[in-house]
Amino acid sequence: GYLIAIFASCVVFFAMFLLWQRESIVLEYGKPDGEAIYSAIYDGRTKVSYSAYGEERILDACMYGMTGLISRASAPEYNAEYAKQCIALADSVLKQDPTSSFAFAVRAHAKAVAGDFDGMNQDLVTSWQTGKNEQWIATNRNATAQAFSAKLNDAATKINDQDLAILVVSYTGIQSIARQYRDNPDFRDRIARIVSTLPELDQRRFVDHAAAGGVDDIGVLADQLQPARREQMIGRRRVRTVHRDDVHP
């Protein structure tokens, strides 16, 4: 009985060690010294976490590694290899959870980086089908859709419109598209068309959040929104102009 107890303790200890070894890099992600996860992903040393929380964090690291400063500062060969590893990680997540909308979204971006645009489109659509009301995932899908807009097929373009319709009615969603809205006239016109089809309450929410987020250039939106909303938005711009020009003695 004593030897069995010792053996059982050793088995438990070894299992705990394996769990810690797999989770440690993932759980360090986001801390000041947690950048090791990017190297681990690139080198293929990162395995899918046992926990849903860990899965989400590793997928998040994959997405940031493909869209953030790291990718912009890296050579195309590095980015292609990183994307390849992220595809493998997303595949592993989907084996455990075939309805993981975020895994499909991350894999869509990775496939686009790898040049597989048919796969990108398919995964974007599947991600939307399995998580159409998740704004934070819609933000990730939209990042892919805008980065590879010329490669979207009709189905992916339609679901991107649906994602944008979600993003334009919340403050965080508008913040995620604010730079594109300011800098890209075509995108601005597209947003105007989407907002103009929404109920008046949602149009009002867009006006309020856009103004709060400092989006001043409403472009054709002023001509397409319902009259009351248009006058309110223009009035808000005038108030901000007065405040900027106000001179205090």
XYZ file of N, CA, C and O in Angstrom, residues 28-223:
784
model
N 2.068 33.264 -19.452
C 2.958 34.420 -19.289
C 2.676 35.487 -20.332
O 3.114 36.626 -20.208
N 1.935 35.142 -21.390
C 1.648 36.093 -22.457
C 0.866 37.278 -21.905
O -0.104 37.134 -21.179
N 1.297 38.471 -22.263
C 0.654 39.685 -21.788
C 1.374 40.338 -20.641
O 1.124 41.496 -20.330
N 2.292 39.607 -20.004
C 3.090 40.204 -18.941
C 4.300 40.918 -19.559
O 4.669 40.655 -20.706
N 4.921 41.819 -18.799
C 6.055 42.574 -19.368
C 7.155 41.689 -19.938
O 7.813 42.047 -20.905
N 7.365 40.516 -19.362
C 8.419 39.612 -19.836
C 7.819 38.405 -20.559
O 8.443 37.348 -20.649
N 6.594 38.566 -21.074
C 5.906 37.429 -21.671
C 6.042 37.332 -23.172
O 5.256 36.638 -23.822
N 7.035 38.005 -23.756
C 7.185 38.001 -25.208
C 7.743 36.688 -25.746
O 7.788 36.496 -26.960
N 8.152 35.797 -24.867
C 8.726 34.525 -25.303
C 7.737 33.704 -26.117
O 8.139 32.835 -26.888
N 6.462 33.978 -25.960
C 5.463 33.172 -26.662
C 5.588 33.317 -28.176
O 5.350 32.366 -28.925
N 6.004 34.486 -28.658
C 6.123 34.677 -30.099
C 7.233 33.802 -30.683
O 7.065 33.186 -31.736
N 8.357 33.754 -29.982
C 9.455 32.883 -30.416
C 9.044 31.417 -30.329
O 9.387 30.607 -31.199
N 8.291 31.089 -29.277
C 7.856 29.704 -29.112
C 6.902 29.298 -30.227
O 6.961 28.165 -30.724
N 6.026 30.213 -30.640
C 5.117 29.910 -31.753
C 5.916 29.728 -33.034
O 5.715 28.756 -33.779
N 6.822 30.644 -33.303
C 7.609 30.578 -34.537
C 8.431 29.289 -34.606
O 8.545 28.666 -35.671
N 8.994 28.886 -33.462
C 9.840 27.689 -33.427
C 9.037 26.389 -33.362
O 9.622 25.308 -33.400
N 7.722 26.501 -33.216
C 6.898 25.297 -33.123
C 6.947 24.638 -31.763
O 6.580 23.464 -31.621
N 7.375 25.387 -30.737
C 7.487 24.813 -29.395
C 6.213 24.959 -28.574
O 6.109 24.388 -27.490
N 5.248 25.706 -29.072
C 4.008 25.933 -28.331
C 2.966 24.907 -28.737
O 2.711 24.700 -29.920
N 2.368 24.290 -27.744
C 1.295 23.331 -27.974
C -0.019 23.947 -27.531
O -0.057 24.901 -26.767
N -1.110 23.386 -28.019
C -2.423 23.887 -27.633
C -2.632 23.670 -26.143
O -2.336 22.610 -25.598
N -3.136 24.685 -25.484
C -3.359 24.641 -24.051
C -4.465 23.646 -23.707
O -5.345 23.356 -24.520
N -4.430 23.161 -22.472
C -5.488 22.270 -22.019
C -6.750 23.045 -21.639
O -7.838 22.477 -21.604
N -6.605 24.317 -21.342
C -7.747 25.119 -20.889
C -8.263 26.007 -22.008
O -7.522 26.414 -22.905
N -9.557 26.321 -21.948
C -10.146 27.231 -22.934
C -9.500 28.607 -22.832
O -9.289 29.278 -23.849
N -9.189 29.021 -21.608
C -8.526 30.308 -21.408
C -7.165 30.324 -22.097
O -6.801 31.285 -22.785
N -6.413 29.242 -21.915
C -5.102 29.159 -22.544
C -5.192 29.118 -24.060
O -4.372 29.713 -24.758
N -6.199 28.413 -24.583
C -6.408 28.364 -26.030
C -6.630 29.764 -26.592
O -6.064 30.142 -27.616
N -7.481 30.529 -25.909
C -7.800 31.880 -26.378
C -6.559 32.764 -26.377
O -6.325 33.551 -27.300
N -5.738 32.616 -25.356
C -4.543 33.464 -25.251
C -3.516 33.122 -26.332
O -2.872 34.015 -26.896
N -3.356 31.851 -26.627
C -2.379 31.491 -27.649
C -2.865 31.916 -29.031
O -2.080 32.353 -29.882
N -4.186 31.813 -29.270
C -4.731 32.294 -30.541
C -4.593 33.813 -30.642
O -4.303 34.353 -31.716
N -4.786 34.493 -29.518
C -4.612 35.939 -29.490
C -3.168 36.313 -29.808
O -2.904 37.269 -30.539
N -2.223 35.552 -29.261
C -0.811 35.799 -29.553
C -0.511 35.551 -31.026
O 0.270 36.282 -31.640
N -1.123 34.536 -31.586
C -0.969 34.287 -33.017
C -1.465 35.486 -33.823
O -0.771 35.977 -34.725
N -2.655 35.967 -33.492
C -3.237 37.069 -34.255
C -2.397 38.325 -34.137
O -2.128 39.007 -35.132
N -1.965 38.643 -32.921
C -1.154 39.847 -32.744
C 0.187 39.698 -33.453
O 0.701 40.659 -34.039
N 0.751 38.508 -33.409
C 2.027 38.289 -34.083
C 1.933 38.453 -35.591
O 2.923 38.745 -36.260
N 0.716 38.288 -36.149
C 0.526 38.442 -37.589
C 0.048 39.837 -37.985
O 0.110 40.194 -39.167
N -0.439 40.622 -37.024
C -1.018 41.927 -37.366
C -0.340 43.098 -36.670
O -0.541 44.242 -37.072
N 0.428 42.839 -35.640
C 1.021 43.913 -34.858
C 2.399 44.323 -35.347
O 2.819 44.035 -36.470
N 3.115 44.997 -34.459
C 4.434 45.532 -34.791
C 5.413 44.444 -35.201
O 6.276 44.660 -36.062
N 5.276 43.279 -34.586
C 6.199 42.179 -34.882
C 6.169 41.843 -36.375
O 7.214 41.696 -37.013
N 4.986 41.714 -36.934
C 4.885 41.347 -38.349
C 5.400 42.460 -39.252
O 6.023 42.197 -40.287
N 5.138 43.709 -38.863
C 5.585 44.835 -39.695
C 7.098 44.982 -39.692
O 7.686 45.522 -40.639
N 7.735 44.520 -38.620
C 9.181 44.651 -38.509
C 9.934 43.404 -38.974
O 11.162 43.377 -38.966
N 9.205 42.385 -39.386
C 9.830 41.111 -39.739
C 9.854 40.891 -41.248
O 9.068 41.485 -41.988
N 10.750 40.031 -41.668
C 10.861 39.690 -43.084
C 9.679 38.829 -43.512
O 9.079 38.121 -42.689
N 9.316 38.864 -44.801
C 8.201 38.046 -45.289
C 8.360 36.572 -44.977
O 7.372 35.877 -44.706
N 9.605 36.076 -45.013
C 9.840 34.663 -44.731
C 9.476 34.324 -43.280
O 8.914 33.265 -43.002
N 9.805 35.238 -42.380
C 9.458 35.037 -40.968
C 7.942 35.019 -40.804
O 7.386 34.137 -40.134
N 7.277 35.982 -41.414
C 5.823 36.074 -41.288
C 5.130 34.844 -41.876
O 4.132 34.362 -41.323
N 5.659 34.318 -42.980
C 5.067 33.131 -43.599
C 5.211 31.912 -42.684
O 4.270 31.120 -42.534
N 6.369 31.771 -42.060
C 6.586 30.642 -41.151
C 5.729 30.792 -39.900
O 5.165 29.811 -39.393
N 5.622 32.010 -39.405
C 4.788 32.267 -38.231
C 3.334 31.908 -38.532
O 2.650 31.262 -37.727
N 2.864 32.314 -39.707
C 1.491 31.996 -40.113
C 1.287 30.489 -40.228
O 0.239 29.956 -39.834
N 2.282 29.791 -40.745
C 2.198 28.333 -40.869
C 2.006 27.683 -39.503
O 1.182 26.762 -39.340
N 2.764 28.162 -38.509
C 2.638 27.613 -37.164
C 1.278 27.942 -36.558
O 0.685 27.125 -35.840
N 0.762 29.130 -36.869
C -0.553 29.516 -36.346
C -1.668 28.692 -36.971
O -2.672 28.388 -36.317
N -1.504 28.334 -38.238
C -2.478 27.438 -38.874
C -2.504 26.100 -38.138
O -3.584 25.551 -37.850
N -1.323 25.573 -37.812
C -1.249 24.293 -37.101
C -1.884 24.393 -35.717
O -2.598 23.473 -35.283
N -1.649 25.510 -35.020
C -2.235 25.687 -33.695
C -3.757 25.805 -33.779
O -4.484 25.221 -32.975
N -4.237 26.567 -34.762
C -5.688 26.696 -34.937
C -6.313 25.348 -35.296
O -7.405 25.013 -34.825
N -5.620 24.569 -36.131
C -6.106 23.229 -36.464
C -6.261 22.380 -35.202
O -7.257 21.651 -35.045
N -5.286 22.480 -34.308
C -5.333 21.697 -33.070
C -6.494 22.133 -32.183
O -7.172 21.297 -31.576
N -6.720 23.438 -32.108
C -7.852 23.934 -31.323
C -9.166 23.424 -31.908
O -10.064 22.993 -31.187
N -9.270 23.451 -33.234
C -10.515 23.045 -33.888
C -10.767 21.544 -33.773
O -11.919 21.105 -33.859
N -9.723 20.772 -33.580
C -9.925 19.346 -33.329
C -10.604 19.141 -31.981
O -11.410 18.226 -31.807
N -10.255 19.989 -31.005
C -10.857 19.901 -29.679
C -12.219 20.591 -29.633
O -13.119 20.163 -28.921
N -12.341 21.686 -30.382
C -13.580 22.469 -30.383
C -13.902 22.893 -31.814
O -13.493 23.962 -32.264
N -14.645 22.067 -32.549
C -14.916 22.341 -33.972
C -15.754 23.588 -34.219
O -15.920 23.990 -35.371
N -16.282 24.201 -33.153
C -17.103 25.401 -33.332
C -16.406 26.651 -32.804
O -17.068 27.670 -32.561
N -15.097 26.598 -32.639
C -14.367 27.765 -32.133
C -14.299 28.852 -33.198
O -13.471 28.809 -34.116
N -15.145 29.844 -33.075
C -15.195 30.940 -34.044
C -13.866 31.687 -34.104
O -13.412 32.078 -35.185
N -13.239 31.895 -32.949
C -11.971 32.625 -32.918
C -10.873 31.851 -33.630
O -10.051 32.431 -34.342
N -10.860 30.525 -33.475
C -9.852 29.716 -34.157
C -10.006 29.823 -35.668
O -9.018 29.934 -36.405
N -11.242 29.814 -36.156
C -11.472 29.997 -37.586
C -11.005 31.379 -38.041
O -10.423 31.529 -39.123
N -11.251 32.397 -37.216
C -10.843 33.761 -37.579
C -9.334 33.880 -37.658
O -8.788 34.488 -38.585
N -8.639 33.311 -36.678
C -7.170 33.367 -36.674
C -6.611 32.568 -37.848
O -5.674 33.011 -38.532
N -7.186 31.407 -38.093
C -6.709 30.587 -39.216
C -6.954 31.283 -40.550
O -6.146 31.159 -41.483
N -8.052 32.037 -40.640
C -8.329 32.784 -41.869
C -7.208 33.782 -42.149
O -6.730 33.889 -43.289
N -6.788 34.505 -41.125
C -5.719 35.485 -41.334
C -4.407 34.782 -41.672
O -3.662 35.224 -42.554
N -4.128 33.691 -40.978
C -2.889 32.954 -41.236
C -2.862 32.413 -42.665
O -1.826 32.457 -43.339
N -3.988 31.916 -43.125
C -4.043 31.409 -44.501
C -3.850 32.535 -45.505
O -3.215 32.349 -46.557
N -4.373 33.724 -45.204
C -4.165 34.860 -46.093
C -2.697 35.230 -46.173
O -2.158 35.485 -47.259
N -2.020 35.263 -45.023
C -0.583 35.560 -45.010
C 0.175 34.515 -45.823
O 1.150 34.828 -46.516
N -0.287 33.269 -45.749
C 0.358 32.177 -46.487
C -0.032 32.144 -47.955
O 0.490 31.330 -48.719
N -0.963 33.018 -48.366
C -1.356 33.084 -49.770
C -2.514 32.189 -50.154
O -2.859 32.089 -51.332
N -3.150 31.543 -49.169
C -4.294 30.672 -49.436
C -5.575 31.491 -49.259
O -6.216 31.455 -48.200
N -5.979 32.212 -50.279
C -7.117 33.128 -50.143
C -8.458 32.400 -50.218
O -9.437 32.871 -49.638
N -8.511 31.268 -50.898
C -9.733 30.471 -50.859
C -9.989 29.978 -49.433
O -11.125 30.023 -48.932
N -8.921 29.513 -48.798
C -9.036 29.074 -47.411
C -9.402 30.222 -46.486
O -10.181 30.049 -45.544
N -8.824 31.401 -46.734
C -9.148 32.587 -45.940
C -10.645 32.879 -46.010
O -11.310 33.067 -44.987
N -11.179 32.927 -47.231
C -12.594 33.230 -47.400
C -13.483 32.204 -46.720
O -14.474 32.546 -46.057
N -13.147 30.947 -46.873
C -13.948 29.891 -46.265
C -13.935 30.005 -44.742
O -14.987 29.873 -44.090
N -12.758 30.252 -44.168
C -12.665 30.342 -42.711
C -13.328 31.608 -42.173
O -13.890 31.600 -41.072
N -13.279 32.706 -42.912
C -13.992 33.908 -42.489
C -15.485 33.646 -42.387
O -16.147 34.045 -41.414
N -16.031 32.985 -43.394
C -17.463 32.690 -43.400
C -17.818 31.735 -42.261
O -18.807 31.938 -41.539
N -16.999 30.691 -42.064
C -17.282 29.731 -40.998
C -17.164 30.380 -39.629
O -17.956 30.093 -38.720
N -16.179 31.259 -39.459
C -16.037 31.981 -38.197
C -17.288 32.804 -37.910
O -17.785 32.840 -36.782
N -17.809 33.454 -38.941
C -19.034 34.245 -38.765
C -20.217 33.355 -38.425
O -21.017 33.676 -37.545
N -20.317 32.218 -39.072
C -21.443 31.315 -38.826
C -21.430 30.775 -37.396
O -22.494 30.519 -36.823
N -20.239 30.600 -36.824
C -20.131 30.037 -35.478
C -20.000 31.100 -34.398
O -19.961 30.769 -33.209
N -19.920 32.372 -34.784
C -19.797 33.441 -33.787
C -20.210 34.773 -34.354
O -19.490 35.766 -34.214
N -21.387 34.838 -34.947
C -21.810 36.038 -35.679
C -22.110 37.226 -34.770
O -22.114 38.363 -35.238
N -22.380 36.971 -33.492
C -22.734 38.063 -32.587
C -21.615 38.430 -31.619
O -21.830 39.238 -30.708
N -20.438 37.859 -31.809
C -19.295 38.142 -30.932
C -18.507 39.324 -31.493
O -17.752 39.181 -32.455
N -18.673 40.493 -30.859
C -18.050 41.690 -31.413
C -16.524 41.592 -31.444
O -15.887 42.018 -32.408
N -15.930 41.035 -30.399
C -14.470 40.979 -30.346
C -13.921 40.074 -31.451
O -12.839 40.342 -31.994
N -14.664 39.030 -31.818
C -14.226 38.186 -32.926
C -14.493 38.894 -34.253
O -13.701 38.799 -35.191
N -15.594 39.621 -34.334
C -15.884 40.404 -35.536
C -14.777 41.418 -35.801
O -14.419 41.679 -36.956
N -14.215 41.980 -34.736
C -13.101 42.918 -34.886
C -11.908 42.239 -35.543
O -11.258 42.812 -36.425
N -11.628 41.007 -35.136
C -10.518 40.258 -35.738
C -10.813 39.888 -37.185
O -9.938 39.986 -38.053
N -12.048 39.462 -37.451
C -12.395 39.144 -38.841
C -12.277 40.380 -39.721
O -11.805 40.302 -40.870
N -12.707 41.513 -39.191
C -12.635 42.739 -39.986
C -11.198 43.138 -40.264
O -10.891 43.663 -41.348
N -10.300 42.906 -39.310
C -8.882 43.208 -39.542
C -8.359 42.428 -40.740
O -7.614 42.954 -41.574
N -8.749 41.165 -40.839
C -8.341 40.339 -41.973
C -9.004 40.829 -43.254
O -8.358 40.957 -44.304
N -10.296 41.113 -43.175
C -11.042 41.544 -44.361
C -10.484 42.837 -44.941
O -10.394 42.994 -46.167
N -10.094 43.763 -44.082
C -9.562 45.036 -44.585
C -8.121 44.896 -45.082
O -7.723 45.534 -46.046
N -7.335 44.036 -44.420
C -5.948 43.837 -44.853
C -5.874 43.145 -46.210
O -4.945 43.379 -46.993
N -6.864 42.301 -46.506
C -6.866 41.540 -47.761
C -8.174 41.767 -48.514
O -8.748 40.834 -49.087
N -8.637 43.010 -48.523
C -9.947 43.333 -49.099
C -10.054 42.947 -50.577
O -11.121 42.558 -51.046
N -8.944 43.058 -51.302
C -8.980 42.736 -52.732
C -9.160 41.243 -52.988
O -9.495 40.841 -54.109
N -8.968 40.430 -51.953
C -9.057 38.976 -52.112
C -10.364 38.392 -51.577
O -10.566 37.172 -51.648
N -11.258 39.242 -51.058
C -12.524 38.735 -50.531
C -13.439 38.285 -51.664
O -13.566 38.976 -52.675
N -14.084 37.144 -51.474
C -15.107 36.747 -52.442
C -16.453 37.336 -52.003
O -16.542 38.040 -50.987
N -17.505 37.070 -52.748
C -18.805 37.664 -52.447
C -19.314 37.258 -51.069
O -19.850 38.083 -50.323
N -19.150 35.987 -50.727
C -19.646 35.506 -49.434
C -18.913 36.182 -48.278
O -19.533 36.599 -47.286
N -17.590 36.301 -48.391
C -16.816 36.936 -47.329
C -17.109 38.436 -47.234
O -17.118 39.011 -46.147
N -17.364 39.068 -48.371
C -17.729 40.488 -48.360
C -19.060 40.696 -47.648
O -19.229 41.660 -46.881
N -20.010 39.803 -47.873
C -21.314 39.918 -47.225
C -21.202 39.762 -45.720
O -21.848 40.512 -44.962
N -20.403 38.801 -45.264
C -20.284 38.636 -43.811
C -19.480 39.778 -43.205
O -19.698 40.151 -42.049
N -18.580 40.374 -43.972
C -17.869 41.549 -43.474
C -18.826 42.721 -43.266
O -18.701 43.481 -42.306
N -19.797 42.865 -44.163
C -20.830 43.881 -43.969
C -21.588 43.630 -42.668
O -21.913 44.570 -41.928
N -21.874 42.363 -42.385
C -22.566 42.019 -41.145
C -21.708 42.357 -39.932
O -22.205 42.866 -38.917
N -20.412 42.073 -40.030
C -19.510 42.412 -38.927
C -19.449 43.921 -38.709
O -19.484 44.408 -37.571
N -19.360 44.674 -39.791
C -19.297 46.129 -39.674
C -20.581 46.683 -39.069
O -20.551 47.655 -38.300
N -21.712 46.057 -39.386
C -22.984 46.500 -38.807
C -22.993 46.312 -37.293
O -23.675 47.061 -36.572
N -22.250 45.330 -36.803
C -22.103 45.145 -35.354
C -21.141 46.176 -34.780
O -21.385 46.779 -33.730
N -20.048 46.411 -35.473
C -19.004 47.293 -34.950
C -19.447 48.751 -34.879
O -19.019 49.484 -33.987
N -20.299 49.186 -35.814
C -20.643 50.618 -35.867
C -21.648 51.035 -34.803
O -21.968 52.227 -34.709
N -22.135 50.114 -33.986
C -23.114 50.498 -32.970
C -22.551 50.435 -31.558
O -23.303 50.502 -30.591
N -21.231 50.336 -31.419
C -20.630 50.370 -30.086
C -19.373 51.219 -30.114
O -18.729 51.367 -31.159
N -19.035 51.774 -28.983
C -17.864 52.648 -28.899
C -16.584 51.897 -29.240
O -15.759 52.368 -30.022
N -16.407 50.697 -28.660
C -15.182 49.938 -28.931
C -15.115 49.500 -30.386
O -14.037 49.466 -30.979
N -16.276 49.162 -30.951
C -16.293 48.778 -32.358
C -15.887 49.921 -33.261
O -15.113 49.750 -34.205
N -16.402 51.121 -32.980
C -16.047 52.293 -33.787
C -14.566 52.620 -33.636
O -13.900 52.985 -34.607
N -14.038 52.461 -32.425
C -12.615 52.711 -32.232
C -11.768 51.770 -33.074
O -10.700 52.149 -33.566
N -12.244 50.543 -33.258
C -11.465 49.572 -34.022
C -11.417 49.899 -35.516
O -10.530 49.425 -36.228
N -12.377 50.701 -35.995
C -12.401 51.038 -37.426
C -12.146 52.526 -37.667
O -12.208 52.984 -38.810
N -11.838 53.281 -36.600
C -11.744 54.741 -36.714
C -10.671 55.176 -37.710
O -10.894 56.082 -38.524
N -9.507 54.541 -37.646
C -8.424 54.969 -38.550
C -8.784 54.700 -40.004
O -8.548 55.543 -40.875
N -9.369 53.537 -40.273
C -9.803 53.243 -41.643
C -10.869 54.244 -42.091
O -10.872 54.700 -43.232
N -11.756 54.584 -41.182
C -12.835 55.514 -41.503
C -12.274 56.887 -41.872
O -12.748 57.530 -42.807
N -11.258 57.319 -41.157
C -10.665 58.632 -41.429
C -9.828 58.627 -42.701
O -9.817 59.599 -43.454
N -9.082 57.535 -42.935
C -8.050 57.540 -43.969
C -8.482 56.960 -45.311
O -7.808 57.168 -46.317
N -9.568 56.229 -45.328
C -9.958 55.512 -46.549
C -11.342 55.976 -47.017
O -12.365 55.565 -46.460
N -11.407 56.828 -48.035
C -12.706 57.338 -48.508
C -13.668 56.230 -48.925
O -14.873 56.319 -48.662
N -13.161 55.184 -49.583
C -14.038 54.091 -50.002
C -14.645 53.387 -48.796
O -15.831 53.037 -48.787
N -13.811 53.171 -47.782
C -14.300 52.526 -46.562
C -15.307 53.428 -45.862
O -16.329 52.957 -45.343
N -15.047 54.727 -45.860
C -15.962 55.680 -45.232
C -17.331 55.650 -45.916
O -18.369 55.655 -45.259
N -17.340 55.605 -47.241
C -18.600 55.525 -47.975
C -19.322 54.210 -47.681
O -20.554 54.172 -47.581
N -18.547 53.156 -47.544
C -19.154 51.850 -47.241
C -19.814 51.868 -45.868
O -20.928 51.359 -45.696
N -19.145 52.445 -44.882
C -19.719 52.564 -43.547
C -20.991 53.403 -43.593
O -21.993 53.097 -42.942
N -20.953 54.478 -44.385
C -22.141 55.333 -44.511
C -23.328 54.541 -45.035
O -24.453 54.675 -44.542
N -23.085 53.691 -46.015
C -24.176 52.887 -46.576
C -24.718 51.907 -45.540
O -25.926 51.686 -45.440
N -23.810 51.318 -44.765
C -24.239 50.349 -43.758
C -25.040 51.037 -42.654
O -26.107 50.582 -42.260
N -24.524 52.161 -42.164
C -25.206 52.870 -41.077
C -26.573 53.372 -41.526
O -27.538 53.348 -40.767
N -26.675 53.809 -42.773
C -27.936 54.367 -43.259
C -29.046 53.323 -43.342
O -30.221 53.668 -43.419
N -28.689 52.034 -43.318
C -29.705 50.977 -43.370
C -30.144 50.530 -41.981
O -31.075 49.731 -41.867
N -29.485 51.036 -40.947
C -29.790 50.606 -39.583
C -30.977 51.384 -39.020
O -31.303 52.477 -39.495
N -31.625 50.833 -37.994
C -32.695 51.582 -37.321
C -32.171 52.911 -36.788
O -30.976 53.065 -36.532
N -33.094 53.855 -36.581
C -32.683 55.194 -36.160
C -31.915 55.169 -34.847
O -30.957 55.937 -34.668
N -32.297 54.287 -33.932
C -31.593 54.203 -32.656
C -30.134 53.836 -32.863
O -29.236 54.399 -32.222
N -29.875 52.896 -33.760
C -28.497 52.502 -34.040
C -27.746 53.614 -34.773
O -26.544 53.805 -34.567
N -28.432 54.343 -35.642
C -27.797 55.488 -36.294
C -27.389 56.526 -35.250
O -26.290 57.089 -35.309
N -28.290 56.764 -34.286
C -27.974 57.728 -33.230
C -26.767 57.265 -32.426
O -25.898 58.055 -32.065
N -26.718 55.957 -32.149
C -25.598 55.426 -31.379
C -24.294 55.626 -32.140
O -23.271 55.986 -31.549
N -24.320 55.412 -33.440
C -23.106 55.631 -34.228
C -22.675 57.094 -34.167
O -21.502 57.400 -33.984
N -23.636 58.005 -34.328
C -23.328 59.440 -34.270
C -22.693 59.792 -32.932
O -21.665 60.478 -32.869
N -23.294 59.306 -31.855
C -22.797 59.641 -30.517
C -21.401 59.079 -30.285
O -20.503 59.775 -29.799
N -21.211 57.799 -30.616
C -19.914 57.168 -30.371
C -18.839 57.731 -31.293
O -17.678 57.875 -30.895
N -19.204 58.029 -32.544
C -18.232 58.596 -33.467
C -17.771 59.958 -32.981
O -16.579 60.285 -33.022
N -18.719 60.773 -32.506
C -18.358 62.085 -31.984
C -17.480 61.960 -30.745
O -16.484 62.669 -30.595
N -17.838 61.039 -29.852
C -17.047 60.839 -28.634
C -15.649 60.326 -28.954
O -14.688 60.612 -28.235
N -15.540 59.570 -30.049
C -14.230 59.032 -30.447
C -13.413 59.985 -31.287
O -12.321 59.643 -31.728
N -13.935 61.198 -31.536
C -13.171 62.199 -32.279
C -13.214 62.024 -33.776
O -12.364 62.574 -34.492
N -14.204 61.278 -34.301
C -14.332 61.126 -35.745
C -15.108 62.328 -36.267
O -16.327 62.413 -36.117
N -14.410 63.284 -36.857
C -15.027 64.534 -37.277
C -15.497 64.508 -38.724
O -16.500 65.119 -39.082
N -14.757 63.817 -39.581
C -15.063 63.852 -41.008
C -16.156 62.836 -41.323
O -15.890 61.646 -41.476
N -17.391 63.292 -41.407
C -18.487 62.354 -41.638
C -18.717 62.080 -43.110
O -19.475 61.195 -43.475
N -18.088 62.848 -43.999
C -18.172 62.582 -45.427
C -19.607 62.497 -45.911
O -20.459 63.297 -45.549
N -19.886 61.485 -46.757
C -21.228 61.332 -47.319
C -22.234 60.878 -46.287
O -23.430 60.872 -46.555
N -21.763 60.509 -45.106
C -22.682 60.034 -44.082
C -23.721 61.108 -43.748
O -24.880 60.807 -43.501
N -23.326 62.369 -43.750
C -24.246 63.449 -43.415
C -25.406 63.505 -44.392
O -26.506 63.922 -44.038
N -25.189 63.097 -45.615
C -26.250 63.135 -46.622
C -27.136 61.906 -46.592
O -28.231 61.913 -47.155
